[in-house]
Short mmCIF file of C-alpha atoms in Angstrom, two decimals:
data_model
loop_
_atom_site.label_atom_id
_atom_site.label_comp_id
_atom_site.label_asym_id
_atom_site.label_seq_id
_atom_site.Cartn_x
_atom_site.Cartn_y
_atom_site.Cartn_z
CA MET A 1 -7.09 33.40 15.38
CA LYS A 2 -8.01 33.03 11.76
CA HIS A 3 -5.99 34.90 9.16
CA PRO A 4 -7.99 36.40 6.31
CA ALA A 5 -7.20 34.86 2.94
CA ARG A 6 -4.51 36.95 1.26
CA ASN A 7 -5.79 36.95 -2.28
CA ALA A 8 -9.22 35.41 -1.98
CA CYS A 9 -10.96 36.41 -5.19
CA GLY A 10 -14.34 35.29 -3.99
CA ALA A 11 -14.82 33.34 -7.20
CA CYS A 12 -15.92 29.77 -7.14
CA CYS A 13 -12.88 27.63 -7.96
CA LEU A 14 -14.33 24.16 -7.40
CA LYS A 15 -17.86 23.31 -8.28
CA THR A 16 -19.75 20.05 -8.29
CA GLU A 17 -22.95 19.76 -10.26
CA GLY A 18 -25.38 16.99 -9.39
CA LEU A 19 -22.66 14.86 -7.84
CA THR A 20 -24.17 11.48 -7.00
CA VAL A 21 -22.41 8.38 -5.67
CA THR A 22 -24.16 5.03 -5.49
CA ARG A 23 -22.65 1.79 -4.22
CA ASP A 24 -24.48 -1.53 -4.39
CA ASP A 25 -27.83 0.23 -4.91
CA LEU A 26 -27.18 2.40 -1.85
CA THR A 27 -27.12 6.13 -2.50
CA ILE A 28 -24.31 7.69 -0.53
CA LEU A 29 -24.31 11.16 -2.11
CA LYS A 30 -27.24 12.59 -4.01
CA ASP A 31 -27.25 15.65 -6.20
CA VAL A 32 -24.49 17.49 -4.33
CA ASN A 33 -23.95 20.99 -5.75
CA LEU A 34 -20.86 22.18 -3.94
CA HIS A 35 -19.19 25.55 -4.38
CA VAL A 36 -15.72 26.07 -2.94
CA HIS A 37 -14.35 29.58 -3.10
CA CYS A 38 -10.73 30.41 -3.84
CA GLY A 39 -8.50 30.98 -0.86
CA GLU A 40 -11.18 30.05 1.65
CA LEU A 41 -11.37 27.38 4.29
CA THR A 42 -14.62 25.49 3.83
CA ALA A 43 -15.62 23.12 6.61
CA ILE A 44 -17.80 20.11 5.84
CA ILE A 45 -19.79 18.88 8.79
CA GLY A 46 -22.42 16.18 9.06
CA PRO A 47 -23.38 13.12 11.10
CA ASN A 48 -21.48 9.83 10.76
CA GLY A 49 -22.34 8.11 7.48
CA ALA A 50 -23.31 11.41 5.85
CA GLY A 51 -20.96 10.77 2.90
CA LYS A 52 -18.24 13.27 3.82
CA THR A 53 -15.29 10.97 3.12
CA THR A 54 -17.05 9.64 0.01
CA LEU A 55 -17.24 13.24 -1.23
CA PHE A 56 -13.46 13.48 -0.92
CA GLU A 57 -13.03 10.10 -2.63
CA ALA A 58 -15.18 11.31 -5.53
CA LEU A 59 -13.12 14.52 -5.81
CA LEU A 60 -9.93 12.44 -5.84
CA GLY A 61 -11.32 10.11 -8.51
CA MET A 62 -11.40 7.13 -6.14
CA SER A 63 -15.16 6.73 -6.23
CA PRO A 64 -17.21 6.27 -9.41
CA HIS A 65 -19.82 9.01 -9.58
CA GLU A 66 -22.39 10.78 -11.71
CA GLY A 67 -22.45 14.54 -12.17
CA LYS A 68 -19.69 17.03 -12.87
CA ILE A 69 -16.65 18.18 -10.92
CA ILE A 70 -15.35 21.45 -12.36
CA TYR A 71 -12.23 23.27 -11.28
CA THR A 72 -11.52 26.75 -12.59
CA ASP A 73 -8.06 28.26 -12.25
CA ALA A 74 -8.52 31.64 -10.53
CA HIS A 75 -5.59 33.18 -12.41
CA THR A 76 -6.34 32.04 -15.95
CA GLY A 77 -10.07 31.48 -15.72
CA GLN A 78 -9.55 28.17 -17.51
CA GLU A 79 -11.06 24.88 -16.45
CA ARG A 80 -8.46 22.24 -15.64
CA THR A 81 -7.77 19.28 -13.41
CA PRO A 82 -6.85 20.57 -9.96
CA ARG A 83 -3.79 19.49 -8.02
CA PHE A 84 -5.03 18.03 -4.74
CA GLY A 85 -3.25 17.85 -1.45
CA TYR A 86 -4.90 15.24 0.76
CA VAL A 87 -4.52 14.50 4.44
CA PRO A 88 -6.38 11.27 5.29
CA GLN A 89 -7.73 10.37 8.71
CA SER A 90 -4.95 7.84 9.25
CA LEU A 91 -2.32 5.72 7.56
CA ASN A 92 -2.47 1.97 7.23
CA MET A 93 0.83 1.52 9.07
CA GLU A 94 1.62 -0.82 11.95
CA ARG A 95 3.51 0.66 14.87
CA LEU A 96 6.58 -1.48 14.15
CA ALA A 97 6.58 -1.02 10.37
CA PRO A 98 10.21 -0.19 9.51
CA ILE A 99 9.36 2.92 7.54
CA THR A 100 10.69 6.25 8.76
CA VAL A 101 9.14 9.63 8.07
CA MET A 102 12.13 10.31 5.80
CA ASP A 103 11.44 7.07 3.85
CA PHE A 104 7.77 7.93 3.51
CA LEU A 105 8.26 11.47 2.28
CA SER A 106 11.16 10.46 0.03
CA ALA A 107 8.95 7.80 -1.58
CA ASP A 108 6.71 10.62 -2.77
CA ARG A 109 9.36 13.18 -3.59
CA THR A 110 11.74 11.22 -5.76
CA ARG A 111 11.97 8.38 -8.23
CA ARG A 112 15.07 7.13 -6.46
CA PRO A 113 14.01 3.94 -4.63
CA VAL A 114 13.78 4.55 -0.90
CA PHE A 115 15.83 1.45 -0.18
CA LEU A 116 18.87 3.33 -1.48
CA LYS A 117 20.55 5.95 0.70
CA PRO A 118 18.97 9.36 0.04
CA SER A 119 21.21 12.08 -1.33
CA SER A 120 22.04 14.88 1.09
CA ALA A 121 20.12 17.35 -1.11
CA GLN A 122 17.04 15.12 -0.96
CA ARG A 123 17.35 14.74 2.81
CA ASP A 124 17.76 18.50 3.28
CA ALA A 125 14.71 19.17 1.13
CA VAL A 126 12.55 16.78 3.18
CA LEU A 127 13.84 18.28 6.44
CA ALA A 128 12.95 21.77 5.21
CA GLU A 129 9.43 20.65 4.32
CA LEU A 130 9.00 19.05 7.72
CA ALA A 131 10.28 22.20 9.42
CA ARG A 132 7.50 24.18 7.76
CA VAL A 133 4.91 22.19 9.73
CA GLY A 134 7.02 21.98 12.89
CA ALA A 135 7.87 18.31 12.36
CA HIS A 136 11.58 18.32 11.45
CA ALA A 137 12.48 16.41 14.62
CA LEU A 138 10.36 13.48 13.42
CA ALA A 139 12.39 12.70 10.27
CA ASP A 140 14.03 9.53 11.55
CA ARG A 141 11.11 8.25 13.63
CA ARG A 142 9.02 5.29 12.46
CA ILE A 143 5.89 6.69 10.92
CA GLY A 144 3.65 4.03 12.50
CA ALA A 145 4.88 4.99 15.96
CA LEU A 146 3.94 8.68 15.70
CA SER A 147 1.09 10.13 17.74
CA GLY A 148 -2.04 11.22 15.86
CA GLY A 149 -0.97 14.87 15.81
CA GLU A 150 2.57 14.10 14.68
CA ALA A 151 1.35 11.84 11.87
CA GLN A 152 -1.10 14.50 10.68
CA ARG A 153 1.65 17.11 10.49
CA VAL A 154 3.81 14.70 8.47
CA MET A 155 0.91 14.05 6.08
CA LEU A 156 0.29 17.77 5.84
CA SER A 157 3.93 18.23 4.89
CA LEU A 158 3.45 15.61 2.16
CA ALA A 159 0.28 17.27 0.89
CA LEU A 160 1.89 20.69 0.55
CA VAL A 161 4.56 19.75 -2.00
CA PRO A 162 4.00 20.79 -4.70
CA PRO A 163 1.60 23.50 -3.42
CA PRO A 164 -1.87 22.14 -4.13
CA ASP A 165 -4.79 24.06 -5.62
CA LEU A 166 -7.04 22.43 -3.09
CA LEU A 167 -6.11 20.97 0.26
CA LEU A 168 -8.47 18.22 1.48
CA LEU A 169 -8.28 17.52 5.21
CA ASP A 170 -10.31 14.48 6.30
CA GLU A 171 -10.93 14.72 10.05
CA PRO A 172 -7.29 15.61 10.55
CA VAL A 173 -7.58 16.14 14.27
CA SER A 174 -9.44 13.02 15.39
CA GLY A 175 -7.81 11.71 18.55
CA MET A 176 -5.65 14.80 19.03
CA ASP A 177 -5.34 16.57 22.37
CA ALA A 178 -6.22 20.28 22.80
CA SER A 179 -2.71 21.60 22.22
CA GLY A 180 -2.28 19.36 19.17
CA LEU A 181 -5.59 20.64 17.82
CA GLU A 182 -4.62 24.26 18.23
CA LYS A 183 -1.21 23.65 16.69
CA PHE A 184 -2.59 21.78 13.67
CA TYR A 185 -5.26 24.34 12.87
CA GLY A 186 -2.79 27.17 13.40
CA VAL A 187 -0.33 25.60 10.94
CA ALA A 188 -3.09 24.84 8.40
CA ASP A 189 -4.48 28.37 8.63
CA GLU A 190 -1.09 30.01 8.28
CA LEU A 191 -0.27 27.82 5.27
CA ARG A 192 -3.60 28.60 3.65
CA ARG A 193 -2.88 32.29 4.00
CA SER A 194 0.72 32.18 2.89
CA LEU A 195 0.18 29.75 0.00
CA ASP A 196 -3.19 31.22 -0.94
CA MET A 197 -4.86 27.85 -1.34
CA SER A 198 -8.42 26.64 -0.88
CA VAL A 199 -8.99 24.20 1.96
CA LEU A 200 -11.82 21.70 2.36
CA LEU A 201 -11.97 20.35 5.89
CA ILE A 202 -14.08 17.50 7.25
CA THR A 203 -14.46 17.84 10.99
CA HIS A 204 -16.71 17.27 13.98
CA ASP A 205 -15.01 19.99 15.98
CA PHE A 206 -17.52 22.84 15.85
CA GLY A 207 -15.41 25.12 18.05
CA MET A 208 -12.57 25.06 15.52
CA VAL A 209 -15.03 25.41 12.65
CA ARG A 210 -16.35 28.58 14.25
CA ARG A 211 -12.82 29.95 14.70
CA TYR A 212 -11.22 29.03 11.41
CA ALA A 213 -13.80 28.28 8.70
CA ASP A 214 -14.86 30.92 6.19
CA ARG A 215 -17.82 28.83 5.12
CA VAL A 216 -19.56 25.76 6.46
CA ILE A 217 -21.41 23.06 4.55
CA LEU A 218 -23.77 20.73 6.37
CA LEU A 219 -23.88 17.45 4.47
CA ASP A 220 -26.08 14.42 4.95
CA GLN A 221 -26.27 12.60 1.62
CA THR A 222 -26.93 15.99 0.08
CA ILE A 223 -26.18 19.57 1.12
CA LEU A 224 -28.64 20.52 3.85
CA ALA A 225 -27.29 23.98 4.63
CA GLN A 226 -24.37 26.23 3.79
CA GLY A 227 -23.11 29.65 4.83
CA THR A 228 -21.02 31.10 7.63
CA ALA A 229 -20.61 29.06 10.80
CA ALA A 230 -23.10 31.33 12.60
CA GLU A 231 -25.69 30.90 9.86
CA VAL A 232 -25.39 27.12 9.66
CA PHE A 233 -25.24 26.53 13.42
CA ALA A 234 -28.36 28.64 13.95
CA GLY A 235 -30.38 26.84 11.25
CA ALA A 236 -33.08 24.21 11.61
CA ALA A 237 -31.10 21.72 9.46
CA PHE A 238 -28.21 21.79 11.95
CA ARG A 239 -30.54 21.28 14.91
CA ALA A 240 -32.16 18.33 13.15
CA ALA A 241 -28.81 16.77 12.21
CA PHE A 242 -27.24 17.28 15.64
CA PRO A 243 -30.09 17.28 18.17
CA GLY A 244 -29.01 18.66 21.52
CA VAL A 245 -25.75 20.16 20.20
CA ARG A 246 -25.50 23.92 20.68
CA PRO A 247 -22.14 25.22 19.51
CA GLU A 248 -21.15 28.63 20.79
CA ILE A 249 -21.65 31.21 18.05
CA MET B 1 27.53 -37.45 12.53
CA MET B 2 30.93 -36.83 10.95
CA THR B 3 29.49 -37.81 7.56
CA PHE B 4 26.64 -35.37 8.06
CA ILE B 5 29.02 -32.52 8.88
CA TYR B 6 31.28 -33.49 5.99
CA ASP B 7 28.34 -33.50 3.57
CA VAL B 8 27.09 -30.10 4.78
CA PHE B 9 30.42 -28.37 4.32
CA ILE B 10 32.35 -30.35 1.70
CA GLY B 11 30.56 -33.44 0.41
CA TRP B 12 27.93 -31.56 -1.56
CA GLN B 13 30.56 -30.03 -3.83
CA ARG B 14 31.02 -33.36 -5.59
CA TYR B 15 27.46 -33.35 -6.88
CA GLN B 16 26.55 -31.30 -9.92
CA PHE B 17 22.82 -31.24 -9.02
CA VAL B 18 23.55 -29.72 -5.60
CA ARG B 19 25.82 -27.09 -7.09
CA VAL B 20 23.11 -26.15 -9.57
CA ALA B 21 20.48 -26.08 -6.82
CA LEU B 22 22.75 -23.82 -4.78
CA VAL B 23 22.98 -21.35 -7.65
CA GLY B 24 19.17 -21.61 -7.93
CA VAL B 25 18.81 -20.71 -4.24
CA LEU B 26 21.18 -17.76 -4.71
CA LEU B 27 18.78 -16.54 -7.41
CA PHE B 28 15.57 -17.35 -5.50
CA ALA B 29 16.53 -15.86 -2.17
CA PRO B 30 17.04 -12.18 -3.13
CA MET B 31 13.85 -12.33 -5.19
CA TYR B 32 11.83 -13.70 -2.32
CA GLY B 33 13.45 -11.38 0.21
CA MET B 34 12.67 -8.31 -1.89
CA LEU B 35 9.12 -9.28 -2.89
CA GLY B 36 8.41 -10.41 0.67
CA THR B 37 9.03 -6.91 2.04
CA MET B 38 6.46 -5.50 -0.38
CA ILE B 39 3.99 -8.29 0.43
CA VAL B 40 4.33 -7.73 4.18
CA ASN B 41 4.13 -3.92 3.82
CA GLY B 42 0.90 -4.29 1.87
CA ARG B 43 -0.46 -6.97 4.23
CA MET B 44 -0.79 -9.26 1.25
CA ALA B 45 0.41 -12.55 2.75
CA PHE B 46 -2.94 -14.21 2.02
CA PHE B 47 -2.74 -12.88 -1.49
CA SER B 48 0.54 -14.61 -2.32
CA ASP B 49 -0.76 -17.76 -0.62
CA SER B 50 -3.79 -17.74 -2.93
CA LEU B 51 -1.53 -17.28 -5.94
CA GLY B 52 0.53 -20.28 -4.84
CA HIS B 53 -2.59 -22.42 -4.51
CA SER B 54 -3.76 -21.38 -7.95
CA ALA B 55 -0.59 -22.89 -9.45
CA LEU B 56 -2.17 -26.35 -9.41
CA THR B 57 -4.94 -25.15 -11.71
CA GLY B 58 -2.31 -23.64 -14.00
CA VAL B 59 -0.53 -27.01 -14.13
CA ALA B 60 -3.83 -28.77 -14.84
CA LEU B 61 -4.66 -26.40 -17.69
CA GLY B 62 -1.24 -26.99 -19.20
CA VAL B 63 -1.74 -30.76 -18.99
CA LEU B 64 -5.25 -30.56 -20.46
CA LEU B 65 -3.92 -28.46 -23.32
CA GLY B 66 -1.38 -31.18 -24.03
CA MET B 67 1.69 -29.11 -23.12
CA ARG B 68 4.78 -31.13 -22.24
CA ASP B 69 5.92 -28.33 -19.95
CA PRO B 70 2.93 -26.56 -18.37
CA LEU B 71 4.99 -23.48 -17.39
CA LEU B 72 3.49 -21.17 -20.02
CA ALA B 73 -0.07 -22.15 -19.02
CA MET B 74 0.86 -21.59 -15.37
CA LEU B 75 2.31 -18.14 -16.05
CA LEU B 76 -0.69 -17.00 -18.09
CA PHE B 77 -3.17 -18.44 -15.62
CA GLY B 78 -1.26 -16.94 -12.68
CA VAL B 79 -1.32 -13.42 -14.12
CA ALA B 80 -5.01 -13.70 -15.07
CA PHE B 81 -5.85 -15.09 -11.62
CA ALA B 82 -3.95 -12.23 -9.95
CA ALA B 83 -5.78 -9.59 -12.02
CA LEU B 84 -9.14 -11.22 -11.26
CA LEU B 85 -8.35 -11.28 -7.53
CA CYS B 86 -7.44 -7.57 -7.58
CA TRP B 87 -10.59 -6.69 -9.46
CA VAL B 88 -12.90 -8.65 -7.14
CA LYS B 89 -11.13 -7.22 -4.08
CA ALA B 90 -11.41 -3.67 -5.44
CA ARG B 91 -15.16 -4.05 -5.91
CA GLY B 92 -15.27 -4.43 -2.13
CA LYS B 93 -18.45 -6.51 -1.96
CA SER B 94 -16.88 -8.81 0.58
CA SER B 95 -13.92 -8.50 2.93
CA ALA B 96 -10.47 -9.07 1.42
CA ASP B 97 -9.66 -12.13 3.54
CA THR B 98 -12.97 -13.80 2.66
CA THR B 99 -12.42 -13.16 -1.06
CA LEU B 100 -8.89 -14.54 -0.85
CA GLY B 101 -10.03 -17.57 1.16
CA VAL B 102 -12.66 -18.44 -1.44
CA PHE B 103 -10.33 -17.93 -4.41
CA SER B 104 -7.50 -19.84 -2.75
CA SER B 105 -9.64 -22.88 -1.92
CA ALA B 106 -11.42 -22.85 -5.26
CA ALA B 107 -8.18 -22.64 -7.26
CA MET B 108 -6.61 -25.48 -5.27
CA ALA B 109 -9.72 -27.66 -5.53
CA LEU B 110 -10.09 -27.06 -9.26
CA GLY B 111 -6.45 -27.97 -9.82
CA VAL B 112 -6.76 -31.20 -7.81
CA VAL B 113 -10.00 -32.19 -9.59
CA LEU B 114 -8.56 -31.56 -13.04
CA LEU B 115 -5.29 -33.33 -12.29
CA SER B 116 -7.05 -36.34 -10.76
CA LEU B 117 -9.50 -36.76 -13.65
CA ARG B 118 -7.42 -39.60 -15.08
CA GLY B 119 -6.50 -40.97 -11.68
CA ASP B 120 -2.84 -39.95 -11.83
CA PHE B 121 -2.72 -37.04 -9.38
CA ALA B 122 0.28 -38.64 -7.64
CA LYS B 123 2.33 -37.72 -10.71
CA TYR B 124 1.84 -34.05 -9.87
CA SER B 125 2.12 -34.23 -6.09
CA ASN B 126 5.70 -32.88 -6.32
CA TYR B 127 4.09 -29.49 -6.98
CA LEU B 128 2.81 -29.56 -3.39
CA ILE B 129 6.15 -29.70 -1.60
CA GLY B 130 8.58 -28.99 -4.44
CA ASP B 131 12.19 -30.11 -4.80
CA LEU B 132 14.98 -27.56 -5.01
CA LEU B 133 17.47 -30.30 -5.85
CA SER B 134 15.65 -30.91 -9.13
CA ILE B 135 16.67 -27.51 -10.56
CA SER B 136 18.57 -28.09 -13.78
CA ALA B 137 21.27 -25.88 -15.31
CA ARG B 138 18.78 -24.86 -18.02
CA ASP B 139 16.30 -23.66 -15.36
CA LEU B 140 18.82 -21.10 -14.17
CA ILE B 141 18.16 -18.96 -17.25
CA PRO B 142 14.48 -18.17 -16.50
CA LEU B 143 15.36 -17.81 -12.82
CA SER B 144 18.02 -15.21 -13.66
CA ALA B 145 15.51 -13.40 -15.86
CA ALA B 146 12.98 -13.41 -13.02
CA LEU B 147 15.56 -11.99 -10.61
CA GLY B 148 16.31 -9.24 -13.14
CA LEU B 149 12.59 -8.51 -13.49
CA VAL B 150 12.11 -8.27 -9.72
CA ALA B 151 15.16 -6.00 -9.36
CA LEU B 152 13.94 -3.73 -12.15
CA TYR B 153 10.39 -3.69 -10.83
CA SER B 154 11.59 -2.84 -7.32
CA ALA B 155 13.78 -0.01 -8.58
CA LEU B 156 10.93 1.50 -10.58
CA ARG B 157 7.94 0.83 -8.37
CA TYR B 158 8.93 0.38 -4.73
CA ASN B 159 8.12 3.99 -3.85
CA ARG B 160 4.67 3.89 -5.41
CA LEU B 161 3.84 0.60 -3.77
CA LEU B 162 4.87 2.01 -0.39
CA LEU B 163 2.48 4.96 -0.77
CA VAL B 164 -0.39 2.74 -1.96
CA SER B 165 0.07 0.38 0.98
CA ALA B 166 0.02 3.39 3.37
CA ASN B 167 -3.27 4.81 2.07
CA ALA B 168 -4.84 4.27 -1.37
CA SER B 169 -6.65 7.63 -1.42
CA LEU B 170 -3.48 9.44 -0.40
CA ALA B 171 -1.62 7.68 -3.23
CA ARG B 172 -4.38 8.71 -5.62
CA SER B 173 -3.99 12.34 -4.57
CA ARG B 174 -0.31 12.04 -5.54
CA GLY B 175 -1.23 10.99 -9.08
CA ILE B 176 -0.85 7.24 -8.54
CA ASN B 177 -3.50 4.76 -9.71
CA PRO B 178 -3.69 2.32 -6.77
CA LEU B 179 -5.51 -0.43 -8.68
CA ALA B 180 -2.98 -0.34 -11.52
CA VAL B 181 -0.10 -0.51 -9.02
CA GLU B 182 -1.73 -3.45 -7.25
CA ILE B 183 -2.40 -5.37 -10.46
CA GLU B 184 1.14 -4.74 -11.66
CA PHE B 185 2.61 -5.96 -8.38
CA THR B 186 0.46 -9.07 -8.15
CA ALA B 187 1.32 -9.90 -11.77
CA VAL B 188 5.02 -9.81 -10.86
CA VAL B 189 4.38 -11.97 -7.77
CA ALA B 190 2.30 -14.35 -9.90
CA LEU B 191 5.13 -14.74 -12.42
CA VAL B 192 7.67 -15.49 -9.70
CA VAL B 193 5.30 -17.87 -7.90
CA MET B 194 4.43 -19.82 -11.04
CA LEU B 195 8.01 -20.00 -12.17
CA SER B 196 9.28 -21.35 -8.87
CA ILE B 197 6.40 -23.50 -7.66
CA ARG B 198 7.77 -26.79 -8.98
CA TRP B 199 10.95 -26.36 -6.93
CA VAL B 200 9.52 -24.66 -3.87
CA GLY B 201 6.06 -26.27 -3.64
CA VAL B 202 2.57 -24.89 -3.10
CA LEU B 203 2.70 -25.62 0.62
CA MET B 204 6.09 -24.02 1.28
CA LEU B 205 6.04 -21.09 -1.10
CA ASN B 206 4.27 -18.52 1.01
CA ALA B 207 6.47 -19.21 4.02
CA MET B 208 9.56 -18.61 1.90
CA LEU B 209 8.11 -15.37 0.57
CA VAL B 210 6.83 -13.93 3.82
CA ILE B 211 9.10 -15.14 6.65
CA PRO B 212 12.37 -13.43 5.59
CA ALA B 213 10.54 -10.09 5.46
CA ALA B 214 8.75 -10.82 8.74
CA CYS B 215 12.14 -11.55 10.39
CA ALA B 216 13.72 -8.39 8.99
CA ARG B 217 10.75 -6.30 10.06
CA ASN B 218 11.33 -7.32 13.68
CA VAL B 219 14.85 -5.91 13.75
CA SER B 220 14.82 -2.98 11.29
CA ASP B 221 13.93 0.66 11.67
CA SER B 222 14.18 1.90 8.09
CA VAL B 223 13.24 0.63 4.65
CA ARG B 224 16.90 0.28 3.69
CA ALA B 225 17.74 -1.94 6.66
CA TYR B 226 14.49 -3.86 6.20
CA ILE B 227 15.20 -4.90 2.62
CA ALA B 228 18.90 -5.58 3.14
CA ARG B 229 18.18 -7.82 6.13
CA ALA B 230 15.30 -9.63 4.41
CA ILE B 231 17.60 -10.53 1.52
CA VAL B 232 20.46 -11.60 3.79
CA ILE B 233 18.12 -13.76 5.91
CA ALA B 234 16.58 -15.36 2.80
CA LEU B 235 20.05 -16.09 1.42
CA ALA B 236 21.48 -17.44 4.69
CA CYS B 237 18.50 -19.70 5.47
CA GLY B 238 18.18 -20.76 1.82
CA VAL B 239 21.80 -21.86 1.50
CA ALA B 240 21.98 -23.43 4.97
CA GLY B 241 18.63 -25.19 4.49
CA LEU B 242 19.63 -26.61 1.12
CA LEU B 243 22.93 -28.04 2.37
CA LEU B 244 21.41 -29.37 5.59
CA SER B 245 18.60 -31.05 3.67
CA PHE B 246 21.11 -32.62 1.27
CA ALA B 247 23.12 -34.04 4.15
CA ALA B 248 20.08 -35.18 6.15
CA GLY B 249 18.07 -36.42 3.16
CA THR B 250 15.09 -34.23 4.06
CA SER B 251 12.88 -32.03 1.90
CA SER B 252 14.91 -28.94 1.03
CA GLY B 253 11.94 -26.51 0.98
CA ALA B 254 10.64 -27.67 4.35
CA THR B 255 14.12 -27.51 5.88
CA ILE B 256 14.56 -23.93 4.69
CA VAL B 257 11.15 -22.99 6.11
CA LEU B 258 12.07 -24.51 9.49
CA LEU B 259 15.31 -22.50 9.57
CA LEU B 260 13.38 -19.35 8.66
CA THR B 261 10.93 -20.06 11.47
CA VAL B 262 13.77 -20.35 13.99
CA CYS B 263 15.15 -17.08 12.62
CA TYR B 264 11.72 -15.48 13.06
CA ALA B 265 11.56 -16.60 16.71
CA VAL B 266 15.03 -15.16 17.38
CA THR B 267 14.27 -11.83 15.71
CA LEU B 268 10.93 -11.62 17.49
CA ALA B 269 12.75 -12.00 20.81
CA CYS B 270 15.14 -9.22 19.73
CA ALA B 271 12.36 -6.93 18.45
CA LYS B 272 12.63 -3.38 19.79
#
């Protein structure tokens, strides 16, 4: 079950004001005023095409946007650029791509080109990071040949070093079986608690949202509803966005 | 037959132009092997093909500007063309392969039109298939510089390029600017392509860039093995193709490409 955030201060650490994204005259996000609280897991739900991934792209600076994105450091109270950890839905890797998990993580961790033999210290460091997410046995496997759950744990390992201010998880469990789901959410929740980080999670899995999310945001171009899972699931906006869906509260 | 075998193994040593071409191939091959792995990782084979086709326009611009050697015009045009391609692709208004197809055809057509304005296109047709045996001793200097540039670029940027090719947003979250990385990489490819096009040829260039990496990919399970094998395959097929073409009197570029294709079939059969 969900661990309470260790040092959640309840303050708003990430705020968007009037965030709007338009592409080719098509409005994808309109006037999104998002509040993410420190140390909390905030789930973003919404129908397909609601702009959830675009919201992440805007936060990461990948999508031109209007409006403000403000991050406030909970410890200093100063505004600054946050350090993001990001776990995408998938990697653009073919199954036979000759890139091991060790190569992939080393490419991020060090300036030493991955086509040179890694030092033993570097290898040990990567193995320790993988062990933290239960993926140390995957180090020498090809990354393109991993199952969905295995690949997500590797990407989570990448996202956690250095410890991010905000962890963005974009549908991290799509295509995962039940045990993989449970394992991934368990690891993410434990890490959130132990590292005291804020997590933004895009998901369609309402059962896991109910179990793990502190707050839920229903997005469809703009924010339609926000609150606890029980509050959002019971609202008219949820029923209109997901007709016929009745998640257990 | 005996003469052919003699020429392949011994006869070529008597000819200065073959010896120089061999040194040229020893410089080309590691460059192509290395860049090819990055091109294949990033699924950019069409991209390098488009750059190759644009070389004709670069030649034409050089000729129109009255340059005796159009290399400088080709290099500048190649880098500008690469940056324009990246920018149009990043805007995402049309799929990447459609954009590349249009740019590739347009650049080739513009080059042919400009070069045939005075009815002497035949003079430039060697740019289509190239001639490795025409490398002169003086050409080895820019080729060595290009090899140094590719080695330096790979040492500094391979890791970033790997992350960008895996997922651009993920790379962004790690503090990497994917568009800048892509423009930088295509500029390096453009420089190498423009520099070598007269010896390798528009029609053969992409095969020589992509096939060594494609072969190595079939039989490698780590980045280290992938790059080492791509370079060895490029070197082996390059040297063997050059000497075979000298002995048989065939086009050297096309002979190398045929050897690489055989190598690809063998490695595909061995793929795990």
